[in-house]
PDB file of C-alpha atoms and ligand atoms in Angstrom:
ATOM      1  CA  MET A   1      89.801  98.593 122.846  1.00  0.00           C
ATOM      2  CA  LYS A   2      88.009  95.431 121.883  1.00  0.00           C
ATOM      3  CA  GLN A   3      86.251  95.516 118.536  1.00  0.00           C
ATOM      4  CA  ASN A   4      84.653  92.824 116.514  1.00  0.00           C
ATOM      5  CA  TYR A   5      85.864  91.632 113.160  1.00  0.00           C
ATOM      6  CA  ALA A   6      84.468  89.299 110.530  1.00  0.00           C
ATOM      7  CA  ILE A   7      86.823  87.759 107.990  1.00  0.00           C
ATOM      8  CA  ILE A   8      85.491  86.275 104.792  1.00  0.00           C
ATOM      9  CA  GLY A   9      87.936  83.914 103.103  1.00  0.00           C
ATOM     10  CA  LEU A  10      90.554  82.008 105.056  1.00  0.00           C
ATOM     11  CA  GLY A  11      93.347  81.698 102.503  1.00  0.00           C
ATOM     12  CA  ARG A  12      96.876  82.820 103.386  1.00  0.00           C
ATOM     13  CA  PHE A  13      95.854  86.479 103.644  1.00  0.00           C
ATOM     14  CA  GLY A  14      92.563  86.134 105.516  1.00  0.00           C
ATOM     15  CA  GLY A  15      94.039  83.362 107.658  1.00  0.00           C
ATOM     16  CA  SER A  16      96.960  85.504 108.696  1.00  0.00           C
ATOM     17  CA  ILE A  17      94.654  88.399 109.629  1.00  0.00           C
ATOM     18  CA  CYS A  18      92.476  86.015 111.619  1.00  0.00           C
ATOM     19  CA  ARG A  19      95.415  84.596 113.548  1.00  0.00           C
ATOM     20  CA  THR A  20      96.888  88.012 114.348  1.00  0.00           C
ATOM     21  CA  LEU A  21      93.598  89.508 115.512  1.00  0.00           C
ATOM     22  CA  ALA A  22      92.856  86.458 117.667  1.00  0.00           C
ATOM     23  CA  GLU A  23      96.339  86.667 119.225  1.00  0.00           C
ATOM     24  CA  ALA A  24      95.640  90.335 119.962  1.00  0.00           C
ATOM     25  CA  GLY A  25      92.590  89.238 121.954  1.00  0.00           C
ATOM     26  CA  GLN A  26      90.022  90.529 119.468  1.00  0.00           C
ATOM     27  CA  GLU A  27      86.700  88.900 118.731  1.00  0.00           C
ATOM     28  CA  VAL A  28      86.836  87.312 115.285  1.00  0.00           C
ATOM     29  CA  LEU A  29      84.191  85.607 113.195  1.00  0.00           C
ATOM     30  CA  ALA A  30      85.845  83.581 110.421  1.00  0.00           C
ATOM     31  CA  ILE A  31      83.816  82.531 107.388  1.00  0.00           C
ATOM     32  CA  ASP A  32      84.799  80.347 104.469  1.00  0.00           C
ATOM     33  CA  ALA A  33      82.915  78.250 101.953  1.00  0.00           C
ATOM     34  CA  ASN A  34      85.482  75.488 102.371  1.00  0.00           C
ATOM     35  CA  GLU A  35      84.939  73.256 105.384  1.00  0.00           C
ATOM     36  CA  ASP A  36      88.585  72.180 105.686  1.00  0.00           C
ATOM     37  CA  ARG A  37      89.677  75.809 105.899  1.00  0.00           C
ATOM     38  CA  VAL A  38      87.062  76.495 108.576  1.00  0.00           C
ATOM     39  CA  ASN A  39      88.214  73.482 110.597  1.00  0.00           C
ATOM     40  CA  GLU A  40      91.761  74.879 110.586  1.00  0.00           C
ATOM     41  CA  TYR A  41      90.511  78.053 112.297  1.00  0.00           C
ATOM     42  CA  MET A  42      88.030  76.434 114.692  1.00  0.00           C
ATOM     43  CA  ASN A  43      90.354  76.827 117.662  1.00  0.00           C
ATOM     44  CA  ILE A  44      91.824  80.138 116.584  1.00  0.00           C
ATOM     45  CA  ALA A  45      88.838  82.366 115.736  1.00  0.00           C
ATOM     46  CA  THR A  46      86.118  83.153 118.278  1.00  0.00           C
ATOM     47  CA  TYR A  47      83.625  81.584 115.838  1.00  0.00           C
ATOM     48  CA  ALA A  48      84.405  79.809 112.585  1.00  0.00           C
ATOM     49  CA  VAL A  49      81.582  78.949 110.210  1.00  0.00           C
ATOM     50  CA  VAL A  50      81.155  77.329 106.817  1.00  0.00           C
ATOM     51  CA  GLY A  51      79.118  79.494 104.482  1.00  0.00           C
ATOM     52  CA  ASN A  52      78.923  81.042 101.060  1.00  0.00           C
ATOM     53  CA  ALA A  53      79.259  84.792 101.593  1.00  0.00           C
ATOM     54  CA  GLN A  54      77.619  85.471  98.221  1.00  0.00           C
ATOM     55  CA  ASP A  55      74.373  84.315  99.793  1.00  0.00           C
ATOM     56  CA  GLU A  56      72.793  87.340 101.426  1.00  0.00           C
ATOM     57  CA  ALA A  57      70.714  85.135 103.752  1.00  0.00           C
ATOM     58  CA  VAL A  58      73.960  83.641 105.129  1.00  0.00           C
ATOM     59  CA  LEU A  59      75.369  87.108 105.810  1.00  0.00           C
ATOM     60  CA  ARG A  60      72.149  88.176 107.510  1.00  0.00           C
ATOM     61  CA  SER A  61      71.919  85.059 109.664  1.00  0.00           C
ATOM     62  CA  LEU A  62      75.482  85.713 110.877  1.00  0.00           C
ATOM     63  CA  GLY A  63      74.537  89.268 111.822  1.00  0.00           C
ATOM     64  CA  ILE A  64      77.299  90.727 109.661  1.00  0.00           C
ATOM     65  CA  ARG A  65      75.734  94.181 109.754  1.00  0.00           C
ATOM     66  CA  ASN A  66      76.581  94.443 113.473  1.00  0.00           C
ATOM     67  CA  PHE A  67      80.332  94.066 112.980  1.00  0.00           C
ATOM     68  CA  ASP A  68      82.702  97.028 113.263  1.00  0.00           C
ATOM     69  CA  TYR A  69      85.074  95.647 110.638  1.00  0.00           C
ATOM     70  CA  VAL A  70      84.594  93.178 107.828  1.00  0.00           C
ATOM     71  CA  ILE A  71      87.641  91.974 105.901  1.00  0.00           C
ATOM     72  CA  ILE A  72      86.910  90.472 102.502  1.00  0.00           C
ATOM     73  CA  ALA A  73      89.836  88.199 101.789  1.00  0.00           C
ATOM     74  CA  ILE A  74      88.361  86.222  98.912  1.00  0.00           C
ATOM     75  CA  GLY A  75      91.196  85.315  96.562  1.00  0.00           C
ATOM     76  CA  GLU A  76      90.701  84.320  92.947  1.00  0.00           C
ATOM     77  CA  ASP A  77      86.958  84.802  92.636  1.00  0.00           C
ATOM     78  CA  ILE A  78      86.864  88.499  91.729  1.00  0.00           C
ATOM     79  CA  GLN A  79      83.141  88.472  91.018  1.00  0.00           C
ATOM     80  CA  ALA A  80      82.405  87.058  94.479  1.00  0.00           C
ATOM     81  CA  SER A  81      84.697  89.577  96.129  1.00  0.00           C
ATOM     82  CA  ILE A  82      82.899  92.489  94.418  1.00  0.00           C
ATOM     83  CA  LEU A  83      79.416  91.203  95.142  1.00  0.00           C
ATOM     84  CA  VAL A  84      80.191  90.478  98.795  1.00  0.00           C
ATOM     85  CA  THR A  85      81.794  93.920  99.264  1.00  0.00           C
ATOM     86  CA  LEU A  86      78.711  95.559  97.752  1.00  0.00           C
ATOM     87  CA  MET A  87      76.276  93.595  99.938  1.00  0.00           C
ATOM     88  CA  ILE A  88      78.229  94.249 103.112  1.00  0.00           C
ATOM     89  CA  LYS A  89      78.480  97.963 102.461  1.00  0.00           C
ATOM     90  CA  GLU A  90      74.740  98.050 101.720  1.00  0.00           C
ATOM     91  CA  MET A  91      74.142  96.442 105.108  1.00  0.00           C
ATOM     92  CA  GLY A  92      75.832  99.469 106.657  1.00  0.00           C
ATOM     93  CA  VAL A  93      79.078  97.990 108.033  1.00  0.00           C
ATOM     94  CA  PRO A  94      81.255 101.050 108.830  1.00  0.00           C
ATOM     95  CA  HIS A  95      84.689  99.653 107.966  1.00  0.00           C
ATOM     96  CA  VAL A  96      85.068  97.289 105.045  1.00  0.00           C
ATOM     97  CA  VAL A  97      88.550  96.204 103.986  1.00  0.00           C
ATOM     98  CA  ALA A  98      88.780  94.302 100.706  1.00  0.00           C
ATOM     99  CA  LYS A  99      91.693  92.545  99.067  1.00  0.00           C
ATOM    100  CA  ALA A 100      92.260  93.323  95.383  1.00  0.00           C
ATOM    101  CA  GLN A 101      93.898  91.042  92.839  1.00  0.00           C
ATOM    102  CA  ASN A 102      94.786  93.856  90.432  1.00  0.00           C
ATOM    103  CA  GLU A 103      94.227  97.556  89.709  1.00  0.00           C
ATOM    104  CA  TYR A 104      90.913  97.046  87.862  1.00  0.00           C
ATOM    105  CA  HIS A 105      89.581  94.968  90.704  1.00  0.00           C
ATOM    106  CA  ALA A 106      90.699  97.652  93.162  1.00  0.00           C
ATOM    107  CA  ARG A 107      88.846 100.378  91.257  1.00  0.00           C
ATOM    108  CA  VAL A 108      85.631  98.393  91.282  1.00  0.00           C
ATOM    109  CA  LEU A 109      85.969  97.606  94.990  1.00  0.00           C
ATOM    110  CA  GLU A 110      86.358 101.321  95.705  1.00  0.00           C
ATOM    111  CA  LYS A 111      83.334 102.111  93.518  1.00  0.00           C
ATOM    112  CA  VAL A 112      81.108  99.646  95.358  1.00  0.00           C
ATOM    113  CA  GLY A 113      82.083 101.243  98.648  1.00  0.00           C
ATOM    114  CA  ALA A 114      85.089  99.431 100.163  1.00  0.00           C
ATOM    115  CA  ASP A 115      86.589 101.761 102.770  1.00  0.00           C
ATOM    116  CA  ARG A 116      90.031 100.344 102.268  1.00  0.00           C
ATOM    117  CA  VAL A 117      91.398  98.307  99.398  1.00  0.00           C
ATOM    118  CA  VAL A 118      94.596  96.381  99.961  1.00  0.00           C
ATOM    119  CA  HIS A 119      96.974  94.764  97.471  1.00  0.00           C
ATOM    120  CA  PRO A 120      99.139  92.513  99.619  1.00  0.00           C
ATOM    121  CA  GLU A 121     101.154  90.941  96.785  1.00  0.00           C
ATOM    122  CA  ARG A 122     101.806  94.237  95.007  1.00  0.00           C
ATOM    123  CA  ASP A 123     102.696  96.058  98.233  1.00  0.00           C
ATOM    124  CA  MET A 124     104.996  93.329  99.453  1.00  0.00           C
ATOM    125  CA  GLY A 125     106.646  93.334  96.021  1.00  0.00           C
ATOM    126  CA  THR A 126     107.258  97.095  96.277  1.00  0.00           C
ATOM    127  CA  ARG A 127     108.657  96.770  99.789  1.00  0.00           C
ATOM    128  CA  ILE A 128     111.043  94.016  98.828  1.00  0.00           C
ATOM    129  CA  ALA A 129     112.141  95.738  95.611  1.00  0.00           C
ATOM    130  CA  HIS A 130     113.058  98.932  97.488  1.00  0.00           C
ATOM    131  CA  ASN A 131     115.008  96.899  99.968  1.00  0.00           C
ATOM    132  CA  LEU A 132     116.817  95.072  97.155  1.00  0.00           C
ATOM    133  CA  VAL A 133     117.680  98.252  95.262  1.00  0.00           C
ATOM    134  CA  SER A 134     119.036  99.971  98.337  1.00  0.00           C
ATOM    135  CA  LYS A 135     120.332  97.823 101.136  1.00  0.00           C
ATOM    136  CA  ASN A 136     119.789 100.774 103.454  1.00  0.00           C
ATOM    137  CA  ILE A 137     116.065 101.092 102.838  1.00  0.00           C
ATOM    138  CA  LEU A 138     114.962  98.513 105.351  1.00  0.00           C
ATOM    139  CA  ASP A 139     111.287  98.913 104.771  1.00  0.00           C
ATOM    140  CA  PHE A 140     109.068 100.864 102.421  1.00  0.00           C
ATOM    141  CA  ILE A 141     105.300 101.223 102.596  1.00  0.00           C
ATOM    142  CA  GLU A 142     103.236 103.190 100.085  1.00  0.00           C
ATOM    143  CA  LEU A 143     100.659 105.137 102.075  1.00  0.00           C
ATOM    144  CA  SER A 144      99.086 106.824  99.040  1.00  0.00           C
ATOM    145  CA  ASP A 145     100.102 107.986  95.545  1.00  0.00           C
ATOM    146  CA  GLU A 146     101.821 110.936  97.191  1.00  0.00           C
ATOM    147  CA  PHE A 147     103.245 109.597 100.416  1.00  0.00           C
ATOM    148  CA  SER A 148     105.367 106.674 101.487  1.00  0.00           C
ATOM    149  CA  LEU A 149     106.820 105.627 104.796  1.00  0.00           C
ATOM    150  CA  ALA A 150     110.380 104.317 104.734  1.00  0.00           C
ATOM    151  CA  GLU A 151     112.877 103.112 107.270  1.00  0.00           C
ATOM    152  CA  ILE A 152     116.387 104.165 106.235  1.00  0.00           C
ATOM    153  CA  ARG A 153     119.653 103.170 107.825  1.00  0.00           C
ATOM    154  CA  VAL A 154     122.137 106.022 108.257  1.00  0.00           C
ATOM    155  CA  THR A 155     125.662 104.941 107.355  1.00  0.00           C
ATOM    156  CA  ASN A 156     127.282 108.191 106.204  1.00  0.00           C
ATOM    157  CA  PRO A 157     129.299 109.557 109.200  1.00  0.00           C
ATOM    158  CA  LYS A 158     128.607 113.099 107.957  1.00  0.00           C
ATOM    159  CA  PHE A 159     125.162 112.784 109.512  1.00  0.00           C
ATOM    160  CA  PHE A 160     126.179 111.333 112.863  1.00  0.00           C
ATOM    161  CA  ASN A 161     125.685 113.581 115.913  1.00  0.00           C
ATOM    162  CA  CYS A 162     123.642 116.123 113.971  1.00  0.00           C
ATOM    163  CA  SER A 163     120.286 117.318 115.261  1.00  0.00           C
ATOM    164  CA  LEU A 164     117.180 117.015 113.101  1.00  0.00           C
ATOM    165  CA  VAL A 165     116.908 120.787 112.957  1.00  0.00           C
ATOM    166  CA  LYS A 166     120.421 120.962 111.555  1.00  0.00           C
ATOM    167  CA  LEU A 167     119.803 118.164 109.067  1.00  0.00           C
ATOM    168  CA  ASN A 168     116.656 119.998 107.985  1.00  0.00           C
ATOM    169  CA  PHE A 169     115.240 117.152 105.856  1.00  0.00           C
ATOM    170  CA  ARG A 170     111.859 118.839 105.656  1.00  0.00           C
ATOM    171  CA  GLN A 171     113.250 121.905 103.891  1.00  0.00           C
ATOM    172  CA  LYS A 172     115.793 120.012 101.827  1.00  0.00           C
ATOM    173  CA  TYR A 173     113.739 116.988 100.749  1.00  0.00           C
ATOM    174  CA  GLY A 174     110.188 117.558 101.946  1.00  0.00           C
ATOM    175  CA  LEU A 175     110.590 114.592 104.276  1.00  0.00           C
ATOM    176  CA  THR A 176     109.405 114.364 107.863  1.00  0.00           C
ATOM    177  CA  VAL A 177     111.243 112.173 110.351  1.00  0.00           C
ATOM    178  CA  VAL A 178     108.419 110.501 112.284  1.00  0.00           C
ATOM    179  CA  ALA A 179     110.569 108.197 114.413  1.00  0.00           C
ATOM    180  CA  ILE A 180     114.127 107.142 115.135  1.00  0.00           C
ATOM    181  CA  ARG A 181     114.917 103.502 115.767  1.00  0.00           C
ATOM    182  CA  ARG A 182     118.022 103.190 117.909  1.00  0.00           C
ATOM    183  CA  PRO A 183     119.608  99.817 118.689  1.00  0.00           C
ATOM    184  CA  ASN A 184     118.926  98.594 122.228  1.00  0.00           C
ATOM    185  CA  ALA A 185     116.678 101.549 122.980  1.00  0.00           C
ATOM    186  CA  LYS A 186     113.028 102.416 122.783  1.00  0.00           C
ATOM    187  CA  ILE A 187     111.906 103.753 119.436  1.00  0.00           C
ATOM    188  CA  ILE A 188     111.763 107.562 119.588  1.00  0.00           C
ATOM    189  CA  VAL A 189     108.366 108.459 118.194  1.00  0.00           C
ATOM    190  CA  SER A 190     107.770 111.971 116.880  1.00  0.00           C
ATOM    191  CA  PRO A 191     111.298 113.171 117.737  1.00  0.00           C
ATOM    192  CA  SER A 192     111.815 116.788 118.676  1.00  0.00           C
ATOM    193  CA  ALA A 193     113.840 119.072 116.402  1.00  0.00           C
ATOM    194  CA  ASP A 194     116.854 118.940 118.726  1.00  0.00           C
ATOM    195  CA  GLU A 195     117.008 115.119 118.760  1.00  0.00           C
ATOM    196  CA  VAL A 196     120.460 114.035 117.615  1.00  0.00           C
ATOM    197  CA  VAL A 197     121.052 111.262 115.060  1.00  0.00           C
ATOM    198  CA  LEU A 198     123.601 108.713 116.256  1.00  0.00           C
ATOM    199  CA  GLU A 199     125.640 106.083 114.476  1.00  0.00           C
ATOM    200  CA  ASN A 200     123.549 102.945 113.783  1.00  0.00           C
ATOM    201  CA  ASP A 201     120.245 104.843 113.972  1.00  0.00           C
ATOM    202  CA  ASN A 202     117.472 104.135 111.520  1.00  0.00           C
ATOM    203  CA  LEU A 203     115.207 106.983 110.487  1.00  0.00           C
ATOM    204  CA  LEU A 204     111.537 106.460 109.750  1.00  0.00           C
ATOM    205  CA  VAL A 205     110.529 109.135 107.287  1.00  0.00           C
ATOM    206  CA  ILE A 206     107.323 110.080 105.492  1.00  0.00           C
ATOM    207  CA  GLY A 207     107.338 111.803 102.141  1.00  0.00           C
ATOM    208  CA  ASN A 208     107.314 111.393  98.401  1.00  0.00           C
ATOM    209  CA  ALA A 209     108.904 108.139  97.154  1.00  0.00           C
ATOM    210  CA  ASP A 210     111.398 109.996  94.898  1.00  0.00           C
ATOM    211  CA  ASP A 211     112.496 112.162  97.817  1.00  0.00           C
ATOM    212  CA  VAL A 212     112.973 109.052  99.945  1.00  0.00           C
ATOM    213  CA  ASP A 213     115.316 107.682  97.271  1.00  0.00           C
ATOM    214  CA  LEU A 214     117.147 110.986  97.111  1.00  0.00           C
ATOM    215  CA  LEU A 215     117.672 111.063 100.867  1.00  0.00           C
ATOM    216  CA  ASP A 216     118.741 107.437 100.841  1.00  0.00           C
ATOM    217  CA  ARG A 217     121.536 108.273  98.392  1.00  0.00           C
ATOM    218  CA  LYS A 218     122.701 111.156 100.629  1.00  0.00           C
ATOM    219  CA  LEU A 219     122.585 109.237 103.869  1.00  0.00           C
ATOM    220  CA  ASN A 220     124.674 106.367 102.601  1.00  0.00           C
TER     221      ASN A 220
HETATM  222  P1  LIG B   1      94.996  83.686  99.374  1.00  0.00           P
HETATM  223  O1  LIG B   1      95.630  84.293  98.173  1.00  0.00           O
HETATM  224  O2  LIG B   1      94.748  84.700 100.477  1.00  0.00           O
HETATM  225  O3  LIG B   1      95.668  82.447  99.893  1.00  0.00           O
HETATM  226  P2  LIG B   1      92.834  81.942  98.480  1.00  0.00           P
HETATM  227  O4  LIG B   1      92.263  82.126  97.104  1.00  0.00           O
HETATM  228  O5  LIG B   1      93.667  80.753  98.744  1.00  0.00           O
HETATM  229  O6  LIG B   1      93.538  83.316  98.872  1.00  0.00           O
HETATM  230  O7  LIG B   1      91.678  81.931  99.573  1.00  0.00           O
HETATM  231  C1  LIG B   1      90.482  82.551  99.454  1.00  0.00           C
HETATM  232  C2  LIG B   1      89.488  81.848 100.368  1.00  0.00           C
HETATM  233  O8  LIG B   1      88.225  82.456 100.165  1.00  0.00           O
HETATM  234  C3  LIG B   1      89.341  80.355 100.068  1.00  0.00           C
HETATM  235  O9  LIG B   1      89.534  79.616 101.257  1.00  0.00           O
HETATM  236  C4  LIG B   1      87.903  80.252  99.561  1.00  0.00           C
HETATM  237  O10 LIG B   1      87.259  79.050  99.999  1.00  0.00           O
HETATM  238  C5  LIG B   1      87.231  81.464 100.188  1.00  0.00           C
HETATM  239  N1  LIG B   1      86.087  81.916  99.424  1.00  0.00           N
HETATM  240  C6  LIG B   1      86.031  82.186  98.087  1.00  0.00           C
HETATM  241  N2  LIG B   1      84.788  82.571  97.737  1.00  0.00           N
HETATM  242  C7  LIG B   1      84.042  82.531  98.869  1.00  0.00           C
HETATM  243  C8  LIG B   1      82.679  82.810  99.169  1.00  0.00           C
HETATM  244  N3  LIG B   1      81.810  83.213  98.233  1.00  0.00           N
HETATM  245  N4  LIG B   1      82.252  82.663 100.451  1.00  0.00           N
HETATM  246  C9  LIG B   1      83.093  82.265 101.422  1.00  0.00           C
HETATM  247  N5  LIG B   1      84.378  81.983 101.203  1.00  0.00           N
HETATM  248  C10 LIG B   1      84.863  82.109  99.960  1.00  0.00           C
END
């Protein structure tokens, strides 16, 4: 489904979102106060405009309130990021995603109404650290304080050719296998209980981060 997106701030983060959405055929309005940045995205975004998003008149003239999604990807200027998030939420935009620089910033963004607060540097750091600590945790994404999604390689032959019902990870570790990635095959999404784990499979599991680590130690 085609939706429309406005991105404020075309640094590395906002720029990458802009590029990916445009490649996915979505309608993207890109806004930045810096003209050079805007010129870079002229041929990528549907519209690219120079403007200071802290100026409410600018936001109104661009019709920001009619967008489905607004992504606030302002970097260093925390005050601007908070003010812009507040104004955009007050205009009634249903989905506002804001990038936080740190935990305090994140709390304020949530307070002023951001629907989703992202911490790209922190999250990427966590993902890489998990992968460094265990070479078999290929990816790790924190979904909330309680739940994480991890992709774990299975190298212990004890687990090969066992069905999920036999492995019983949900009872043993409180983990749910949401998908199995098998080399040279389609990813098996939402596998049934009798799906069998083969050598070289990767399991995508959701659960508590400590339980993911526990399972990782068992599987390898
Ligand atoms: P990143 O860490 O994603 O690379 P940057 O700090 O480099 O972030 O980029 C943030 C972008 O946001 C810059 O291009 C900057 O010009 C833009 N920006 C900052 N404040 C405003 C504002 N009030 N209105 C519009 N754009 C802004």
